[in-house]
Structure formats: C-alpha cells, structure tokens
Amino acid sequence: MALVGFTAAAPLHASAADGKAVYQKNCAACHMPTGQGIPGAFPALAGNAFVQGPAKDPATVLLKGRGGMPDFSQNLTDGDIAAVLTYARSSWGNQAPGVPEGDVAALRTEISAGVVSAGQMSNKH
C-alpha cells in the first residue's frame, strides 16, 4: 500500500499565523522559537532537509512520534498539523511548499493514527 501523495497544489486552509501559534504552544520548547533546536537533544528545524523534503515524512512523525518526539495525533487536529508543518517548512529560511489539511487527514487514515480527543479529560485546548 503506497502512502498518500502530498500535493502543494491543493488549497491550504490554515494560515501561517495559525501555524506559528501551534508551533509556539507545542514545539518551541524543544525546537526553540528560532527553529534552531538544542544540539544533541532536539534537532534544528531550520535548514533541515527532512522538514523540507516530502511532507508526508514529517507529518508521519507528528502523527506517530519517533524517538523522543511525542505522538501528537490525539492532541492536534489535521488543520493544526497542516498549519504547523506549513509554518516550519516556510520559516527560518526553509523554502518548502505548504501542507494541505486534506493530505494530513488522508495520511492519518492510511497509517491508522489516533484521532483528536477533545473530551473533558483530554489534553486538547
């Protein structure tokens, strides 16, 4: 089964400002507000080929986690993930295309990632 193709041609529904807010709330503590990370602990996102490569790769990490990176599938919506990836792929000198929300939704289904839990006891704000 092939992974979904991510296309930059699809319309983006999240603004860069939304992505920045999601980043500041969920990512900046480890990857730093400047995207420079912490050497030896948290990778830089600025100038990172993985972040700027095929969008399905960093989207999969956000949905499934990897190494010390947590799984955000139950805390971030498809729109949140699309927005934060779009922000990271176009900030700090990065020049990769944005990520459509529909591509994240399709990937979430394909890799059987969890869904956002927005109940009273959830971590979703």
mmCIF file with all atom_site columns, N, CA, C and O in Angstrom, residues 62-100:
data_model
loop_
_atom_site.group_PDB
_atom_site.id
_atom_site.type_symbol
_atom_site.label_atom_id
_atom_site.label_alt_id
_atom_site.label_comp_id
_atom_site.label_asym_id
_atom_site.label_entity_id
_atom_site.label_seq_id
_atom_site.pdbx_PDB_ins_code
_atom_site.Cartn_x
_atom_site.Cartn_y
_atom_site.Cartn_z
_atom_site.occupancy
_atom_site.B_iso_or_equiv
_atom_site.pdbx_formal_charge
_atom_site.auth_seq_id
_atom_site.auth_comp_id
_atom_site.auth_asym_id
_atom_site.auth_atom_id
_atom_site.pdbx_PDB_model_num
ATOM 1   N N  . LEU A 1 62  ? 4.726  13.594 13.262 1.00 0.00 ? 62  LEU A N  1
ATOM 2   C CA . LEU A 1 62  ? 3.780  14.279 14.148 1.00 0.00 ? 62  LEU A CA 1
ATOM 3   C C  . LEU A 1 62  ? 2.613  13.368 14.532 1.00 0.00 ? 62  LEU A C  1
ATOM 4   O O  . LEU A 1 62  ? 2.112  13.436 15.657 1.00 0.00 ? 62  LEU A O  1
ATOM 5   N N  . LEU A 1 63  ? 2.194  12.515 13.614 1.00 0.00 ? 63  LEU A N  1
ATOM 6   C CA . LEU A 1 63  ? 1.054  11.635 13.884 1.00 0.00 ? 63  LEU A CA 1
ATOM 7   C C  . LEU A 1 63  ? 1.420  10.375 14.660 1.00 0.00 ? 63  LEU A C  1
ATOM 8   O O  . LEU A 1 63  ? 0.580  9.817  15.364 1.00 0.00 ? 63  LEU A O  1
ATOM 9   N N  . LYS A 1 64  ? 2.652  9.905  14.529 1.00 0.00 ? 64  LYS A N  1
ATOM 10  C CA . LYS A 1 64  ? 3.045  8.649  15.164 1.00 0.00 ? 64  LYS A CA 1
ATOM 11  C C  . LYS A 1 64  ? 4.146  8.804  16.215 1.00 0.00 ? 64  LYS A C  1
ATOM 12  O O  . LYS A 1 64  ? 4.386  7.896  16.995 1.00 0.00 ? 64  LYS A O  1
ATOM 13  N N  . GLY A 1 65  ? 4.861  9.938  16.190 1.00 0.00 ? 65  GLY A N  1
ATOM 14  C CA . GLY A 1 65  ? 6.003  10.100 17.075 1.00 0.00 ? 65  GLY A CA 1
ATOM 15  C C  . GLY A 1 65  ? 7.200  9.337  16.520 1.00 0.00 ? 65  GLY A C  1
ATOM 16  O O  . GLY A 1 65  ? 7.075  8.551  15.587 1.00 0.00 ? 65  GLY A O  1
ATOM 17  N N  . ARG A 1 66  ? 8.374  9.604  17.088 1.00 0.00 ? 66  ARG A N  1
ATOM 18  C CA . ARG A 1 66  ? 9.591  8.893  16.669 1.00 0.00 ? 66  ARG A CA 1
ATOM 19  C C  . ARG A 1 66  ? 10.692 9.241  17.658 1.00 0.00 ? 66  ARG A C  1
ATOM 20  O O  . ARG A 1 66  ? 10.925 10.415 17.940 1.00 0.00 ? 66  ARG A O  1
ATOM 21  N N  . GLY A 1 67  ? 11.379 8.240  18.151 1.00 0.00 ? 67  GLY A N  1
ATOM 22  C CA . GLY A 1 67  ? 12.440 8.500  19.119 1.00 0.00 ? 67  GLY A CA 1
ATOM 23  C C  . GLY A 1 67  ? 11.864 9.246  20.313 1.00 0.00 ? 67  GLY A C  1
ATOM 24  O O  . GLY A 1 67  ? 10.897 8.816  20.906 1.00 0.00 ? 67  GLY A O  1
ATOM 25  N N  . GLY A 1 68  ? 12.425 10.396 20.640 1.00 0.00 ? 68  GLY A N  1
ATOM 26  C CA . GLY A 1 68  ? 11.931 11.208 21.741 1.00 0.00 ? 68  GLY A CA 1
ATOM 27  C C  . GLY A 1 68  ? 10.792 12.135 21.355 1.00 0.00 ? 68  GLY A C  1
ATOM 28  O O  . GLY A 1 68  ? 10.225 12.820 22.202 1.00 0.00 ? 68  GLY A O  1
ATOM 29  N N  . MET A 1 69  ? 10.435 12.152 20.082 1.00 0.00 ? 69  MET A N  1
ATOM 30  C CA . MET A 1 69  ? 9.355  13.027 19.593 1.00 0.00 ? 69  MET A CA 1
ATOM 31  C C  . MET A 1 69  ? 8.007  12.413 19.950 1.00 0.00 ? 69  MET A C  1
ATOM 32  O O  . MET A 1 69  ? 7.739  11.261 19.606 1.00 0.00 ? 69  MET A O  1
ATOM 33  N N  . PRO A 1 70  ? 7.152  13.149 20.654 1.00 0.00 ? 70  PRO A N  1
ATOM 34  C CA . PRO A 1 70  ? 5.855  12.581 21.036 1.00 0.00 ? 70  PRO A CA 1
ATOM 35  C C  . PRO A 1 70  ? 4.914  12.446 19.842 1.00 0.00 ? 70  PRO A C  1
ATOM 36  O O  . PRO A 1 70  ? 5.092  13.077 18.808 1.00 0.00 ? 70  PRO A O  1
ATOM 37  N N  . ASP A 1 71  ? 3.917  11.630 20.032 1.00 0.00 ? 71  ASP A N  1
ATOM 38  C CA . ASP A 1 71  ? 2.822  11.436 19.093 1.00 0.00 ? 71  ASP A CA 1
ATOM 39  C C  . ASP A 1 71  ? 1.794  12.535 19.369 1.00 0.00 ? 71  ASP A C  1
ATOM 40  O O  . ASP A 1 71  ? 1.289  12.648 20.473 1.00 0.00 ? 71  ASP A O  1
ATOM 41  N N  . PHE A 1 72  ? 1.514  13.354 18.364 1.00 0.00 ? 72  PHE A N  1
ATOM 42  C CA . PHE A 1 72  ? 0.549  14.445 18.529 1.00 0.00 ? 72  PHE A CA 1
ATOM 43  C C  . PHE A 1 72  ? -0.817 14.118 17.928 1.00 0.00 ? 72  PHE A C  1
ATOM 44  O O  . PHE A 1 72  ? -1.671 14.995 17.828 1.00 0.00 ? 72  PHE A O  1
ATOM 45  N N  . SER A 1 73  ? -1.043 12.862 17.528 1.00 0.00 ? 73  SER A N  1
ATOM 46  C CA . SER A 1 73  ? -2.276 12.510 16.827 1.00 0.00 ? 73  SER A CA 1
ATOM 47  C C  . SER A 1 73  ? -3.528 12.779 17.638 1.00 0.00 ? 73  SER A C  1
ATOM 48  O O  . SER A 1 73  ? -4.572 13.107 17.071 1.00 0.00 ? 73  SER A O  1
ATOM 49  N N  . GLN A 1 74  ? -3.460 12.646 18.944 1.00 0.00 ? 74  GLN A N  1
ATOM 50  C CA . GLN A 1 74  ? -4.645 12.844 19.770 1.00 0.00 ? 74  GLN A CA 1
ATOM 51  C C  . GLN A 1 74  ? -4.731 14.257 20.346 1.00 0.00 ? 74  GLN A C  1
ATOM 52  O O  . GLN A 1 74  ? -5.686 14.578 21.040 1.00 0.00 ? 74  GLN A O  1
ATOM 53  N N  . ASN A 1 75  ? -3.719 15.092 20.054 1.00 0.00 ? 75  ASN A N  1
ATOM 54  C CA . ASN A 1 75  ? -3.705 16.447 20.593 1.00 0.00 ? 75  ASN A CA 1
ATOM 55  C C  . ASN A 1 75  ? -3.832 17.534 19.535 1.00 0.00 ? 75  ASN A C  1
ATOM 56  O O  . ASN A 1 75  ? -4.189 18.655 19.866 1.00 0.00 ? 75  ASN A O  1
ATOM 57  N N  . LEU A 1 76  ? -3.478 17.214 18.293 1.00 0.00 ? 76  LEU A N  1
ATOM 58  C CA . LEU A 1 76  ? -3.544 18.210 17.223 1.00 0.00 ? 76  LEU A CA 1
ATOM 59  C C  . LEU A 1 76  ? -4.471 17.730 16.120 1.00 0.00 ? 76  LEU A C  1
ATOM 60  O O  . LEU A 1 76  ? -4.405 16.562 15.711 1.00 0.00 ? 76  LEU A O  1
ATOM 61  N N  . THR A 1 77  ? -5.313 18.613 15.647 1.00 0.00 ? 77  THR A N  1
ATOM 62  C CA . THR A 1 77  ? -6.204 18.290 14.535 1.00 0.00 ? 77  THR A CA 1
ATOM 63  C C  . THR A 1 77  ? -5.404 18.230 13.237 1.00 0.00 ? 77  THR A C  1
ATOM 64  O O  . THR A 1 77  ? -4.256 18.672 13.173 1.00 0.00 ? 77  THR A O  1
ATOM 65  N N  . ASP A 1 78  ? -6.041 17.740 12.190 1.00 0.00 ? 78  ASP A N  1
ATOM 66  C CA . ASP A 1 78  ? -5.402 17.722 10.875 1.00 0.00 ? 78  ASP A CA 1
ATOM 67  C C  . ASP A 1 78  ? -5.052 19.153 10.454 1.00 0.00 ? 78  ASP A C  1
ATOM 68  O O  . ASP A 1 78  ? -3.994 19.398 9.890  1.00 0.00 ? 78  ASP A O  1
ATOM 69  N N  . GLY A 1 79  ? -5.939 20.095 10.763 1.00 0.00 ? 79  GLY A N  1
ATOM 70  C CA . GLY A 1 79  ? -5.669 21.501 10.446 1.00 0.00 ? 79  GLY A CA 1
ATOM 71  C C  . GLY A 1 79  ? -4.482 22.040 11.221 1.00 0.00 ? 79  GLY A C  1
ATOM 72  O O  . GLY A 1 79  ? -3.658 22.786 10.673 1.00 0.00 ? 79  GLY A O  1
ATOM 73  N N  . ASP A 1 80  ? -4.370 21.678 12.503 1.00 0.00 ? 80  ASP A N  1
ATOM 74  C CA . ASP A 1 80  ? -3.226 22.099 13.322 1.00 0.00 ? 80  ASP A CA 1
ATOM 75  C C  . ASP A 1 80  ? -1.923 21.562 12.743 1.00 0.00 ? 80  ASP A C  1
ATOM 76  O O  . ASP A 1 80  ? -0.925 22.280 12.640 1.00 0.00 ? 80  ASP A O  1
ATOM 77  N N  . ILE A 1 81  ? -1.932 20.281 12.383 1.00 0.00 ? 81  ILE A N  1
ATOM 78  C CA . ILE A 1 81  ? -0.713 19.650 11.856 1.00 0.00 ? 81  ILE A CA 1
ATOM 79  C C  . ILE A 1 81  ? -0.342 20.272 10.518 1.00 0.00 ? 81  ILE A C  1
ATOM 80  O O  . ILE A 1 81  ? 0.825  20.593 10.274 1.00 0.00 ? 81  ILE A O  1
ATOM 81  N N  . ALA A 1 82  ? -1.328 20.479 9.657  1.00 0.00 ? 82  ALA A N  1
ATOM 82  C CA . ALA A 1 82  ? -1.050 21.122 8.361  1.00 0.00 ? 82  ALA A CA 1
ATOM 83  C C  . ALA A 1 82  ? -0.485 22.523 8.579  1.00 0.00 ? 82  ALA A C  1
ATOM 84  O O  . ALA A 1 82  ? 0.478  22.923 7.918  1.00 0.00 ? 82  ALA A O  1
ATOM 85  N N  . ALA A 1 83  ? -1.070 23.265 9.509  1.00 0.00 ? 83  ALA A N  1
ATOM 86  C CA . ALA A 1 83  ? -0.622 24.638 9.767  1.00 0.00 ? 83  ALA A CA 1
ATOM 87  C C  . ALA A 1 83  ? 0.800  24.677 10.325 1.00 0.00 ? 83  ALA A C  1
ATOM 88  O O  . ALA A 1 83  ? 1.622  25.476 9.874  1.00 0.00 ? 83  ALA A O  1
ATOM 89  N N  . VAL A 1 84  ? 1.102  23.817 11.292 1.00 0.00 ? 84  VAL A N  1
ATOM 90  C CA . VAL A 1 84  ? 2.440  23.847 11.894 1.00 0.00 ? 84  VAL A CA 1
ATOM 91  C C  . VAL A 1 84  ? 3.492  23.358 10.905 1.00 0.00 ? 84  VAL A C  1
ATOM 92  O O  . VAL A 1 84  ? 4.605  23.891 10.862 1.00 0.00 ? 84  VAL A O  1
ATOM 93  N N  . LEU A 1 85  ? 3.151  22.373 10.079 1.00 0.00 ? 85  LEU A N  1
ATOM 94  C CA . LEU A 1 85  ? 4.103  21.930 9.061  1.00 0.00 ? 85  LEU A CA 1
ATOM 95  C C  . LEU A 1 85  ? 4.322  23.010 8.012  1.00 0.00 ? 85  LEU A C  1
ATOM 96  O O  . LEU A 1 85  ? 5.455  23.250 7.584  1.00 0.00 ? 85  LEU A O  1
ATOM 97  N N  . THR A 1 86  ? 3.246  23.666 7.609  1.00 0.00 ? 86  THR A N  1
ATOM 98  C CA . THR A 1 86  ? 3.372  24.759 6.639  1.00 0.00 ? 86  THR A CA 1
ATOM 99  C C  . THR A 1 86  ? 4.263  25.853 7.211  1.00 0.00 ? 86  THR A C  1
ATOM 100 O O  . THR A 1 86  ? 5.140  26.380 6.531  1.00 0.00 ? 86  THR A O  1
ATOM 101 N N  . TYR A 1 87  ? 4.066  26.176 8.484  1.00 0.00 ? 87  TYR A N  1
ATOM 102 C CA . TYR A 1 87  ? 4.882  27.192 9.147  1.00 0.00 ? 87  TYR A CA 1
ATOM 103 C C  . TYR A 1 87  ? 6.354  26.771 9.185  1.00 0.00 ? 87  TYR A C  1
ATOM 104 O O  . TYR A 1 87  ? 7.237  27.534 8.785  1.00 0.00 ? 87  TYR A O  1
ATOM 105 N N  . ALA A 1 88  ? 6.623  25.544 9.645  1.00 0.00 ? 88  ALA A N  1
ATOM 106 C CA . ALA A 1 88  ? 8.010  25.087 9.773  1.00 0.00 ? 88  ALA A CA 1
ATOM 107 C C  . ALA A 1 88  ? 8.687  24.951 8.409  1.00 0.00 ? 88  ALA A C  1
ATOM 108 O O  . ALA A 1 88  ? 9.880  25.225 8.276  1.00 0.00 ? 88  ALA A O  1
ATOM 109 N N  . ARG A 1 89  ? 7.945  24.570 7.391  1.00 0.00 ? 89  ARG A N  1
ATOM 110 C CA . ARG A 1 89  ? 8.520  24.376 6.060  1.00 0.00 ? 89  ARG A CA 1
ATOM 111 C C  . ARG A 1 89  ? 8.778  25.695 5.334  1.00 0.00 ? 89  ARG A C  1
ATOM 112 O O  . ARG A 1 89  ? 9.439  25.707 4.305  1.00 0.00 ? 89  ARG A O  1
ATOM 113 N N  . SER A 1 90  ? 8.246  26.809 5.890  1.00 0.00 ? 90  SER A N  1
ATOM 114 C CA . SER A 1 90  ? 8.437  28.103 5.223  1.00 0.00 ? 90  SER A CA 1
ATOM 115 C C  . SER A 1 90  ? 9.056  29.160 6.136  1.00 0.00 ? 90  SER A C  1
ATOM 116 O O  . SER A 1 90  ? 9.065  30.335 5.803  1.00 0.00 ? 90  SER A O  1
ATOM 117 N N  . SER A 1 91  ? 9.571  28.751 7.286  1.00 0.00 ? 91  SER A N  1
ATOM 118 C CA . SER A 1 91  ? 10.168 29.688 8.250  1.00 0.00 ? 91  SER A CA 1
ATOM 119 C C  . SER A 1 91  ? 11.668 29.440 8.374  1.00 0.00 ? 91  SER A C  1
ATOM 120 O O  . SER A 1 91  ? 12.166 28.393 7.966  1.00 0.00 ? 91  SER A O  1
ATOM 121 N N  . TRP A 1 92  ? 12.370 30.402 8.955  1.00 0.00 ? 92  TRP A N  1
ATOM 122 C CA . TRP A 1 92  ? 13.797 30.293 9.287  1.00 0.00 ? 92  TRP A CA 1
ATOM 123 C C  . TRP A 1 92  ? 14.657 29.991 8.059  1.00 0.00 ? 92  TRP A C  1
ATOM 124 O O  . TRP A 1 92  ? 15.663 29.298 8.156  1.00 0.00 ? 92  TRP A O  1
ATOM 125 N N  . GLY A 1 93  ? 14.243 30.483 6.910  1.00 0.00 ? 93  GLY A N  1
ATOM 126 C CA . GLY A 1 93  ? 14.982 30.241 5.680  1.00 0.00 ? 93  GLY A CA 1
ATOM 127 C C  . GLY A 1 93  ? 14.555 28.989 4.929  1.00 0.00 ? 93  GLY A C  1
ATOM 128 O O  . GLY A 1 93  ? 15.003 28.752 3.809  1.00 0.00 ? 93  GLY A O  1
ATOM 129 N N  . ASN A 1 94  ? 13.681 28.175 5.520  1.00 0.00 ? 94  ASN A N  1
ATOM 130 C CA . ASN A 1 94  ? 13.162 26.995 4.816  1.00 0.00 ? 94  ASN A CA 1
ATOM 131 C C  . ASN A 1 94  ? 12.277 27.459 3.667  1.00 0.00 ? 94  ASN A C  1
ATOM 132 O O  . ASN A 1 94  ? 11.593 28.482 3.773  1.00 0.00 ? 94  ASN A O  1
ATOM 133 N N  . GLN A 1 95  ? 12.281 26.716 2.573  1.00 0.00 ? 95  GLN A N  1
ATOM 134 C CA . GLN A 1 95  ? 11.521 27.125 1.399  1.00 0.00 ? 95  GLN A CA 1
ATOM 135 C C  . GLN A 1 95  ? 10.740 25.975 0.781  1.00 0.00 ? 95  GLN A C  1
ATOM 136 O O  . GLN A 1 95  ? 10.722 25.817 -0.437 1.00 0.00 ? 95  GLN A O  1
ATOM 137 N N  . ALA A 1 96  ? 10.083 25.175 1.593  1.00 0.00 ? 96  ALA A N  1
ATOM 138 C CA . ALA A 1 96  ? 9.280  24.062 1.088  1.00 0.00 ? 96  ALA A CA 1
ATOM 139 C C  . ALA A 1 96  ? 7.812  24.473 0.995  1.00 0.00 ? 96  ALA A C  1
ATOM 140 O O  . ALA A 1 96  ? 7.372  25.367 1.706  1.00 0.00 ? 96  ALA A O  1
ATOM 141 N N  . PRO A 1 97  ? 7.067  23.822 0.114  1.00 0.00 ? 97  PRO A N  1
ATOM 142 C CA . PRO A 1 97  ? 5.643  24.150 -0.028 1.00 0.00 ? 97  PRO A CA 1
ATOM 143 C C  . PRO A 1 97  ? 4.842  23.821 1.221  1.00 0.00 ? 97  PRO A C  1
ATOM 144 O O  . PRO A 1 97  ? 5.245  22.990 2.036  1.00 0.00 ? 97  PRO A O  1
ATOM 145 N N  . GLY A 1 98  ? 3.687  24.453 1.327  1.00 0.00 ? 98  GLY A N  1
ATOM 146 C CA . GLY A 1 98  ? 2.777  24.209 2.437  1.00 0.00 ? 98  GLY A CA 1
ATOM 147 C C  . GLY A 1 98  ? 2.163  22.825 2.363  1.00 0.00 ? 98  GLY A C  1
ATOM 148 O O  . GLY A 1 98  ? 2.328  22.096 1.386  1.00 0.00 ? 98  GLY A O  1
ATOM 149 N N  . VAL A 1 99  ? 1.442  22.483 3.415  1.00 0.00 ? 99  VAL A N  1
ATOM 150 C CA . VAL A 1 99  ? 0.821  21.163 3.527  1.00 0.00 ? 99  VAL A CA 1
ATOM 151 C C  . VAL A 1 99  ? -0.690 21.338 3.669  1.00 0.00 ? 99  VAL A C  1
ATOM 152 O O  . VAL A 1 99  ? -1.150 21.947 4.627  1.00 0.00 ? 99  VAL A O  1
ATOM 153 N N  . PRO A 1 100 ? -1.463 20.810 2.720  1.00 0.00 ? 100 PRO A N  1
ATOM 154 C CA . PRO A 1 100 ? -2.921 20.906 2.814  1.00 0.00 ? 100 PRO A CA 1
ATOM 155 C C  . PRO A 1 100 ? -3.484 20.018 3.932  1.00 0.00 ? 100 PRO A C  1
ATOM 156 O O  . PRO A 1 100 ? -3.003 18.899 4.154  1.00 0.00 ? 100 PRO A O  1
#
